[in-house]
Every structure is written in C-alpha cells, then in structure tokens.
Short mmCIF file of C-alpha atoms in Angstrom, two decimals:
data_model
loop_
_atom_site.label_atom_id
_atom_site.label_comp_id
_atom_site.label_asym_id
_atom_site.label_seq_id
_atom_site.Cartn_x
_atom_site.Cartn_y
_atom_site.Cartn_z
CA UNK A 20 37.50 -23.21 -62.99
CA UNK A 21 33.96 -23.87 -62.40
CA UNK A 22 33.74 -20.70 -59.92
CA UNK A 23 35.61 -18.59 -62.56
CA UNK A 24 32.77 -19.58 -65.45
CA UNK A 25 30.34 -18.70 -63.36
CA UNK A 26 31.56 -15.74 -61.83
CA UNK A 27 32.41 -14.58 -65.64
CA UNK A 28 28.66 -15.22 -66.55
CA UNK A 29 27.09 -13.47 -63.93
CA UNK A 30 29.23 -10.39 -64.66
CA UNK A 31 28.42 -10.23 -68.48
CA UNK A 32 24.61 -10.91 -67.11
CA UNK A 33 25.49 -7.51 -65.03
CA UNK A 34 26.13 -5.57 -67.98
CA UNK A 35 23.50 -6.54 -70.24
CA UNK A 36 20.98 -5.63 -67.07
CA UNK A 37 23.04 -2.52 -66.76
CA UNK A 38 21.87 -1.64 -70.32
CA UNK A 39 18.45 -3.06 -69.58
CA UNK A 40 17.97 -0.62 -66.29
CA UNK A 41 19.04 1.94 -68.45
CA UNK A 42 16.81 2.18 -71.17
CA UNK A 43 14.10 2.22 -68.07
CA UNK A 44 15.77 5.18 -66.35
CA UNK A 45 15.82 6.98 -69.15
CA UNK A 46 12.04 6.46 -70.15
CA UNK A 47 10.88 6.81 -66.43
CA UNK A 48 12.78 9.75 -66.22
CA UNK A 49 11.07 11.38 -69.25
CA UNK A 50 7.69 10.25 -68.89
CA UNK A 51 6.74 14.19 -67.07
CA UNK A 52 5.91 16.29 -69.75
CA UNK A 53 8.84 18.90 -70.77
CA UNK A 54 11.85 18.60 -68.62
CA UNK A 55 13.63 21.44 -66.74
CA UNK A 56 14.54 23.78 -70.12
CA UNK A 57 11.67 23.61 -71.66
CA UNK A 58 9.46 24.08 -67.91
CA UNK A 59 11.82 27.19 -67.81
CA UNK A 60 10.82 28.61 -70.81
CA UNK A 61 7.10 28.40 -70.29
CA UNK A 62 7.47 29.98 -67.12
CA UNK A 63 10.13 32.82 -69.11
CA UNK A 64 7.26 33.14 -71.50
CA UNK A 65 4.76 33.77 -68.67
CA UNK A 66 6.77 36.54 -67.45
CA UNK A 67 8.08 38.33 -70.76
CA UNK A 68 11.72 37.40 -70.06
CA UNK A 69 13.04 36.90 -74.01
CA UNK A 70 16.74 37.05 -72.66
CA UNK A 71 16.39 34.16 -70.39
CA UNK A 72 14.45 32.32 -73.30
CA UNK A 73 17.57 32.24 -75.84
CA UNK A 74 19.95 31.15 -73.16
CA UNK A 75 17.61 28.32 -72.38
CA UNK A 76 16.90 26.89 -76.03
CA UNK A 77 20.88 27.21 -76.59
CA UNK A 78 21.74 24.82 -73.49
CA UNK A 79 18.88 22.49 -75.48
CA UNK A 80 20.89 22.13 -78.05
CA UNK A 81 23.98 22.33 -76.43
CA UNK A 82 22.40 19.51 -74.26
CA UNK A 83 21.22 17.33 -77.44
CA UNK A 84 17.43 17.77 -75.34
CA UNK A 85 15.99 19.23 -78.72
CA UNK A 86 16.40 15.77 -80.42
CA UNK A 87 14.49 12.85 -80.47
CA UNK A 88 14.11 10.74 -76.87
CA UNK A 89 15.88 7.72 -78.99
CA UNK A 90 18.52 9.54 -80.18
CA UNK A 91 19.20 11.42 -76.45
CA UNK A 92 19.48 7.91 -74.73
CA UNK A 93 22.44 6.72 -77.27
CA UNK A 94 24.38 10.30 -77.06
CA UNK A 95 23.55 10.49 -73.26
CA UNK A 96 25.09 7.00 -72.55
CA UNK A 97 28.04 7.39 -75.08
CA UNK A 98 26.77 5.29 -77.56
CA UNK A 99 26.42 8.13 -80.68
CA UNK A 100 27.93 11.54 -81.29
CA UNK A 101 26.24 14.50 -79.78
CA UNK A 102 27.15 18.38 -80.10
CA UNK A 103 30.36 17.79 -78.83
CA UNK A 104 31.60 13.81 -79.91
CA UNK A 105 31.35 11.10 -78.01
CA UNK A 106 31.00 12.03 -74.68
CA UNK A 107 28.07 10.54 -72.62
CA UNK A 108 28.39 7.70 -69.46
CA UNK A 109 30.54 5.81 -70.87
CA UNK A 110 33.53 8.28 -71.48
CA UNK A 111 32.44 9.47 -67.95
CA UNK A 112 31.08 12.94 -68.69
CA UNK A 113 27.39 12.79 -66.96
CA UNK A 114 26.09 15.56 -67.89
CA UNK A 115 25.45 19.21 -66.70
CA UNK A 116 22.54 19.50 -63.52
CA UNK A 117 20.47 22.56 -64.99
CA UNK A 118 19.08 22.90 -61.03
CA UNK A 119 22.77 23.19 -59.61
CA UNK A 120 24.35 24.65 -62.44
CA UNK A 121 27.53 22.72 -62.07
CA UNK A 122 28.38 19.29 -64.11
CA UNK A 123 27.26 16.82 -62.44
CA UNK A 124 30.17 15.05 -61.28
CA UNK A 125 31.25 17.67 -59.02
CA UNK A 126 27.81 17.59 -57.41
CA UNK A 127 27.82 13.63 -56.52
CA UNK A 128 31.82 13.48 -56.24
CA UNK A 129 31.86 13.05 -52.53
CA UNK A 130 28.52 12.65 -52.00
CA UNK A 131 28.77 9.39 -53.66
CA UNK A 132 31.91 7.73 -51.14
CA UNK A 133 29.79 8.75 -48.44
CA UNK A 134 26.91 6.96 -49.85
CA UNK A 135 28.73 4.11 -50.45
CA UNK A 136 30.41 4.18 -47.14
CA UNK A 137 27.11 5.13 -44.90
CA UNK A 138 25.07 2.06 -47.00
CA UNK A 139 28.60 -0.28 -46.09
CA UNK A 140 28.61 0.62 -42.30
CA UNK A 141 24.42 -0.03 -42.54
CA UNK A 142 24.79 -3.20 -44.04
CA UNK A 143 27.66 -4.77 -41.53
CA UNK A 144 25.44 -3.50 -38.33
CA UNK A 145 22.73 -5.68 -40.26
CA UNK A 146 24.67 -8.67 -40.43
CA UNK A 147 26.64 -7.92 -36.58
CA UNK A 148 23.01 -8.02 -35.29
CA UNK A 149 20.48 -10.26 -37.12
CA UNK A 150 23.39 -13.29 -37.35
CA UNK A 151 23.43 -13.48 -33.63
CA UNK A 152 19.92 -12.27 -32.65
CA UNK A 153 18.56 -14.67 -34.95
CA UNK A 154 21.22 -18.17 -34.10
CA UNK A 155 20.53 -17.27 -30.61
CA UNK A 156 16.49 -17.02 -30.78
CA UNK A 157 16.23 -20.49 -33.25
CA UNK A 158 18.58 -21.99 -30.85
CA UNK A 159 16.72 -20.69 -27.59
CA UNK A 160 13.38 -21.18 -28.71
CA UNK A 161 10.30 -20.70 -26.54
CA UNK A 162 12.14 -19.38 -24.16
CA UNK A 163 12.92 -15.04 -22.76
CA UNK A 164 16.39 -15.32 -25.08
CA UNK A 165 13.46 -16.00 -27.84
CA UNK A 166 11.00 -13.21 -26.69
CA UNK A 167 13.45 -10.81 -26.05
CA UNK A 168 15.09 -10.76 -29.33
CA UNK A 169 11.37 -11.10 -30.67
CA UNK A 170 10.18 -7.97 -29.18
CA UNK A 171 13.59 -5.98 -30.44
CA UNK A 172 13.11 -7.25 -33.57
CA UNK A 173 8.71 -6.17 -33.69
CA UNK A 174 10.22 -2.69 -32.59
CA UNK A 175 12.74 -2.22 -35.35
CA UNK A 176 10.22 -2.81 -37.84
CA UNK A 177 7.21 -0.64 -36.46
CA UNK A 178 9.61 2.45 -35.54
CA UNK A 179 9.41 4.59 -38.57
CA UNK A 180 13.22 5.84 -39.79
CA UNK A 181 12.63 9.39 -39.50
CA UNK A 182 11.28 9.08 -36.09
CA UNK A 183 14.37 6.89 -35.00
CA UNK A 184 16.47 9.52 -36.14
CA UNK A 185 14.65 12.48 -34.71
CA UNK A 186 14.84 10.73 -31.55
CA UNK A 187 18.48 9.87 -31.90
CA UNK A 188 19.43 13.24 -32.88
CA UNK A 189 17.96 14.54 -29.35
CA UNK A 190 18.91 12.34 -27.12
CA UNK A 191 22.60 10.91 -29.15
CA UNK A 192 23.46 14.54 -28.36
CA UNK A 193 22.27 15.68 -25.32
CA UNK A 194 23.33 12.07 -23.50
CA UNK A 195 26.22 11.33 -25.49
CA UNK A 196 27.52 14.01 -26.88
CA UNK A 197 27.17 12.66 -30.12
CA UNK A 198 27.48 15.50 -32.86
CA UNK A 199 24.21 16.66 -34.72
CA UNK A 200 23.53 16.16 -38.23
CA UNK A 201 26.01 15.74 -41.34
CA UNK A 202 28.92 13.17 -41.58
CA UNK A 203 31.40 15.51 -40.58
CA UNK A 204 32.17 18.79 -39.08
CA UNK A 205 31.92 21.42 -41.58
CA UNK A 206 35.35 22.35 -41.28
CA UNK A 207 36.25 19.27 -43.49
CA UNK A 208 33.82 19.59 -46.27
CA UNK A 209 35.53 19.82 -49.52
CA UNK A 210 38.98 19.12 -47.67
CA UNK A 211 40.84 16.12 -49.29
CA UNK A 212 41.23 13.18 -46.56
CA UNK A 213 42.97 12.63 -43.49
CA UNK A 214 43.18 11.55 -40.69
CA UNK A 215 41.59 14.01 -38.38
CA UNK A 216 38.15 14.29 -41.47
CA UNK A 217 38.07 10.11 -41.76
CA UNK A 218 37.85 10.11 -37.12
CA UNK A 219 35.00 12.93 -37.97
CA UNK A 220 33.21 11.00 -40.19
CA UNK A 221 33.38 7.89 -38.21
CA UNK A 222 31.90 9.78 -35.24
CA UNK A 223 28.93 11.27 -37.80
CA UNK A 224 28.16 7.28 -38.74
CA UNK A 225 27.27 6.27 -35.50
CA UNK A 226 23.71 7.37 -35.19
CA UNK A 227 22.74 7.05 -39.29
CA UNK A 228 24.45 3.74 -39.01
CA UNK A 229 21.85 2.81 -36.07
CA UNK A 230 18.78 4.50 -37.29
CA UNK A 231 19.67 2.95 -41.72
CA UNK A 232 19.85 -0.25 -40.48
CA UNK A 233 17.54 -1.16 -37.61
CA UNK A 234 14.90 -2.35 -39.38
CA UNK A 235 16.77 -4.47 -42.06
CA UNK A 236 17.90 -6.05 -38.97
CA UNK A 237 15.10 -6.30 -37.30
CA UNK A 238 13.45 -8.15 -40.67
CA UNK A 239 16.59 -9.97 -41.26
CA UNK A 240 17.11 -11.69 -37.91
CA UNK A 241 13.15 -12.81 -38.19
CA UNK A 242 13.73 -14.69 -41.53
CA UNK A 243 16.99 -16.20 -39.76
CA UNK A 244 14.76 -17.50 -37.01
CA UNK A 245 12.90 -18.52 -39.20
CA UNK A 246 15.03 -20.13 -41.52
CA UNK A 247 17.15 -22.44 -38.30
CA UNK A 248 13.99 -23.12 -36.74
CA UNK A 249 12.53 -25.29 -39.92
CA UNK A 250 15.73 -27.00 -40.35
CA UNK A 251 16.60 -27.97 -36.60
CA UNK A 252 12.18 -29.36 -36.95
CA UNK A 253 13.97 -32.17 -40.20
CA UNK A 254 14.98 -35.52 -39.11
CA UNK A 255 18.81 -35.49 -40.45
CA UNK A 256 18.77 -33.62 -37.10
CA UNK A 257 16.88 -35.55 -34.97
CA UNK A 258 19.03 -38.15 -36.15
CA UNK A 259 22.31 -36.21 -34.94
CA UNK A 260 21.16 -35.00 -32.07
CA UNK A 261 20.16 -38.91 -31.12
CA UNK A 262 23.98 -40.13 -31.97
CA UNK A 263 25.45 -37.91 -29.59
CA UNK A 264 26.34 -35.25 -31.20
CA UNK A 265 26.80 -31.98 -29.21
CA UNK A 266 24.42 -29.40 -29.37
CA UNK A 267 26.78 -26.71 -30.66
CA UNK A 268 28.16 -28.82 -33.15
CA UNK A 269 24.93 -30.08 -34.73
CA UNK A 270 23.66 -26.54 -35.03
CA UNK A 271 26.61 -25.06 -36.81
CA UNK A 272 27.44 -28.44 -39.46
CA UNK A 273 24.66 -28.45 -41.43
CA UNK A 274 20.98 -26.47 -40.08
CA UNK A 275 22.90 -23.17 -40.12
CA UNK A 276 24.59 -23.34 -43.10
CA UNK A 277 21.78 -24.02 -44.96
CA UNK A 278 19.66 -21.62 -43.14
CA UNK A 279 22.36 -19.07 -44.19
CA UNK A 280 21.20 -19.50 -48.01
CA UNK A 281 18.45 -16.61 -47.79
CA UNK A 282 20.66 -14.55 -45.38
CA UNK A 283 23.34 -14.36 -48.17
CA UNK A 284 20.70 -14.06 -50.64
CA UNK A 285 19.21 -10.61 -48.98
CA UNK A 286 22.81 -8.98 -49.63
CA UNK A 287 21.20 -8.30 -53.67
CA UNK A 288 18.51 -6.78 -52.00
CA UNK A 289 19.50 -5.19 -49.27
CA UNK A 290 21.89 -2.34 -50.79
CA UNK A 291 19.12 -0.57 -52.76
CA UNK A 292 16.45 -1.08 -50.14
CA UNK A 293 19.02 0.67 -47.38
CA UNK A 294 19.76 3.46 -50.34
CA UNK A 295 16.03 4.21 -50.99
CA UNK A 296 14.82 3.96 -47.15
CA UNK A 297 17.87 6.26 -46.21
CA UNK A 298 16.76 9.53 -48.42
CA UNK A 299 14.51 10.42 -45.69
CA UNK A 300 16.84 9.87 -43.03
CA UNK A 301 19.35 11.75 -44.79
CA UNK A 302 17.66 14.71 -45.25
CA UNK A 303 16.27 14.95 -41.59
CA UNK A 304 19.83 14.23 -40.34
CA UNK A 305 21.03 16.88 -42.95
CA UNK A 306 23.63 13.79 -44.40
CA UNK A 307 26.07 14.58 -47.70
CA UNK A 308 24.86 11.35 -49.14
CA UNK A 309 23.03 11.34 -52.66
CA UNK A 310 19.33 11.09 -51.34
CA UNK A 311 18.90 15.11 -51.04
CA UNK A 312 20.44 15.23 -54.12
CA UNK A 313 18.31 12.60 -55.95
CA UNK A 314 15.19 14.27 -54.72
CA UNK A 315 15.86 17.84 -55.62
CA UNK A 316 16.86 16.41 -59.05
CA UNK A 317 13.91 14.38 -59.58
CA UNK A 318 11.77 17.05 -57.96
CA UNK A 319 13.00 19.55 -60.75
CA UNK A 320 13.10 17.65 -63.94
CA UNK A 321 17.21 17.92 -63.65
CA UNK A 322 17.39 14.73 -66.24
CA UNK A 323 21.29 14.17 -66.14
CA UNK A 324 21.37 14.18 -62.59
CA UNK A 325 18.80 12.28 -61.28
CA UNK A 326 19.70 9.78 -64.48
CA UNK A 327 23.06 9.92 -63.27
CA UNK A 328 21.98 8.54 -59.65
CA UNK A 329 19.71 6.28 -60.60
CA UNK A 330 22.49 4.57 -62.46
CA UNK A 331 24.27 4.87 -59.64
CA UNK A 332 21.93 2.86 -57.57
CA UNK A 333 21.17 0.36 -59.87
CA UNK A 334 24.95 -0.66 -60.40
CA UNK A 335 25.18 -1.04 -56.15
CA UNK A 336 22.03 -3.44 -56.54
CA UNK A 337 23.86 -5.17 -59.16
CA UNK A 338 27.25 -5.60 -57.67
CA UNK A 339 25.06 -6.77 -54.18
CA UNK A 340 23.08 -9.19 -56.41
CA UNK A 341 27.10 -10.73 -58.08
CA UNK A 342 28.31 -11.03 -54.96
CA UNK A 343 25.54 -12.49 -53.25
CA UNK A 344 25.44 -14.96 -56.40
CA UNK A 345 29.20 -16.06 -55.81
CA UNK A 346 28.97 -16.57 -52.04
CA UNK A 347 25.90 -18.33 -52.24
CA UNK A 348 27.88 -20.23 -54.94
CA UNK A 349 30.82 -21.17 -52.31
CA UNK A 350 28.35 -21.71 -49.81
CA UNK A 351 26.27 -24.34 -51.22
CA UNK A 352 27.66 -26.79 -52.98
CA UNK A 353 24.26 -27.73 -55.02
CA UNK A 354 24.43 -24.87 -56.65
CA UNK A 355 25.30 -25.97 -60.21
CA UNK A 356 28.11 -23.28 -61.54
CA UNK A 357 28.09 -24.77 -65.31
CA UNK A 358 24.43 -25.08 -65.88
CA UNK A 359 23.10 -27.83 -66.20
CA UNK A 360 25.08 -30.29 -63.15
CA UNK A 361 26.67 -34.14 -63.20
#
C-alpha cells in the first residue's frame, strides 16, 4: 500500500508540474516580439501585398492570437472557449503549424513514435554499456580493465555528436553496409506498420543508437565507477571481505546496490538530455524524429508547434523522473514512501 501512496503522489506531483512547465512554454515561447502572423504581415506590408494581409489577420482570429497572452494560454491548453469551443491540449486538438500549413498533429504523428523509440533504444545502449563498463572498472581498479574502460569512456565524452555521426555515416556504410540517413527506407514513409518497415527501422537505429548515446554512457559509467569505488573504500566491507566472504558476492549484496541509487536516479534526466543532444544528430543524419521539426518551428515563430513539442518533451522528462522515483523507491528501502518514516 505504501508503494501505491507514493506512486499516487508522485503522479498528481506530475500533473501539477505539467501545468507548471506549461505556463513557462508558453511565456518562453512568446517572449520574441510578434509571432509568425503578425511577422507575415509586416513583411506583406513591406511588399504591398493587401490580399495576403486579410488572409493573415483572419487565421489571427481564427487562431485566438489577436487576444490577450492570458487568455491564449487557457484557450490554447483547453481550459476556456476559443473561436471554435473548447478545443485546445486537452481535447487533443494542438493547433494549426502556420510554417507547415497542416495541423499539427499530422506533422509530429510519426515523428513522435520514432522519437520515442530512437530516445528508448539510446537509453538501453546507455544502461547495456555503462552497468558493465563501470562494475568492471570499480571492481578492477588500478589495473588495464580500469584504464581501458577509462580511456573509452574520456573519448565518448570529448567526441562531439555530429562528428560521431558524420564519421559513422561514412564508414557504417562503406564497411558495413549500413544504410545512410533516415530511420527507414523511403519506401515505408507514411505506410502503416509491418513487418518488413519495423526490420527497416531497426536497421536505421543502429548507427543513431551508437552515436545518441555514447556519451551518456561514457558520463554514466564514470559516476558508476565512481559511485562502487567509495563504497567498496567503507568498512561494512572491509569487514565482509575479512569474514570470508567471496569477492563476487560482497560486491553485488550491498556496495552495488547502493551505488546503483544515482544510476537509477539519471533515468529523470537522461530522456530530455538524449532528446535535446539528438536535434543535431538528427538533422545531420536526416532522422524523422521531432528535432528538425522543433527547430524549424522555433526558428519561425510557429507557436502551436514548437508549444506542442516542448510539451512533448517535458512530459518524457516527467514520466523518466516517476519512474526513476518508484524504482529508486523499490530499490532502497530507506526511502520513506509515506513521508515522514517509523
């Protein structure tokens, strides 16, 4: 019951910072002067184009964007009436990208499984290298194992994304005959799923995969190391180790799982730091993820789309921060689920 409470908690705590983070979006994403209407009737104005001017300040008021900044929050999150009802984030109508000209939700619909799916393979090669890079370099300490796993790890975090990929993208191809750019053959874009698109895509993940998540590895398995190294140095150890107990066991009773407590922690963190680090990457791979999308968005004043992703983002940091709470939780048991503990 005590796991329940507290998993209850921290999702109402979710929502509220939901509504928090997007208040901020929606300032941050206003604070420009104008926004893409009124930018395209200045330049329409410039140029003597009157026709283009009335179409403009009709999609500001069919867009509620000639109202008050207060008053455009609560109709674009569903909160108050606009033009046409109720019909903001919450019903699930996000709006109409003014760059694209196309609602927004059939701009991000598949970009955003990809996303989600690119950011999931990135974050289990994280964990499938840093967990035994960094056990094996605590446990091996001083010694090449040590070293070895050092230098990988210095190299991961000094070689720039971009330059990982362009690298990848030569060689991945020319070597391996890994295919170039996307995450899938163009054949399959806009096709609904099967078998034959889901083997394509799996192919296309290989090298983003590598090149999202090397240096979240690299960091990770350093703070691992880290981590084992200062608990294996406390005497509850040294008093284990002088009972008898095996070397294998002693490591993995107690020093590791307490080590693991920042390890689990980084899963809150690591989702929108993969996301934000990957919009590069995806644009010099040329990947159907959000990133391209964001940028043009933001890059053009298009308010409901780059408002849209934003959101986006910040409910993956949010569901990476619960679920790092609730293992982290199960993990430890001095973590206190019902506030204040026996």
């Amino acid at each position: 019951m005590a796991i329940l409470r507290y998993a209850l908690f921290r999702t109402l705590t979710m929502f509220a910072t939901l509504l928090v983070v997007s208040v901020l979006i929606f300032a941050i994403i206003n604070l420009p002067p104008g926004d893409y209407l009124s930018n395209q009737i200045n330049e329409l104005r410039a140029t003597g184009q009157e026709s283009g001017i009335a179409k403009a300040e009709f999609l500001r008021k069919e867009y509620a964007l000639d109202r008050p900044l207060w008053e455009q929050y609560l109709i674009w999150m569903g909160f108050a009436p606009g033009p046409h009802g109720f019909s903001g984030m919450l019903q699930g109508e996000f709006g109409w990208s003014f760059e694209f000209d196309r609602p927004v939700s059939e701009i991000v619909g598949e970009a955003l499984w990809l996303t989600v799916l690119v950011n999931l393979a990135a974050v289990l090669f994280v964990y499938l290298i840093a967990l035994p890079l960094g056990v094996l370099a605590a446990a091996k300490s001083k010694t090449w194992i040590d070293y070895t796993s050092a230098f990988i790890g210095y190299l991961g975090l000094a070689t720039p994304n971009f330059l990982l990929a362009l690298m990848l993208f030569y060689y991945g191809h020319k070597y391996l005959d890994l295919p170039i750019g996307g995450l899938m053959l163009p054949e399959y874009e806009g096709q609904p799923m099967s078998f034959e698109k889901m083997k394509s895509v799996l192919i296309h993940l290989i090298i983003p995969t590598f090149v999202i998540g090397t240096s979240g590895a690299a960091a990770m398995q350093q703070r691992l190391r880290a981590n084992l190294l200062d608990e294996l140095a406390k005497p509850y150890v040294e008093t284990a180790r002088a009972k008898g107990m095996s070397e294998p066991a002693l490591l993995t009773k107690y020093p590791l799982r307490v080590a693991f407590n920042p390890f689990v922690a980084d899963i809150g963190t690591l989702l929108p730091a993969l996301i934000s680090g990957s919009v590069l990457v995806s644009v010099v791979l040329g990947l159907q993820t959000i990133g391209p999308v964001l940028l043009t968005a933001l890059k053009s004043q298009d308010q409901f789309l780059s408002g849209f992703v934003l959101m986006f983002v910040a409910l993956l940091t949010l569901i990476g921060t619960l679920i790092s709470d609730l293992l982290l939780a199960l993990l430890d048991p001095r973590i206190r689920f019902g506030g204040r503990g026996q």
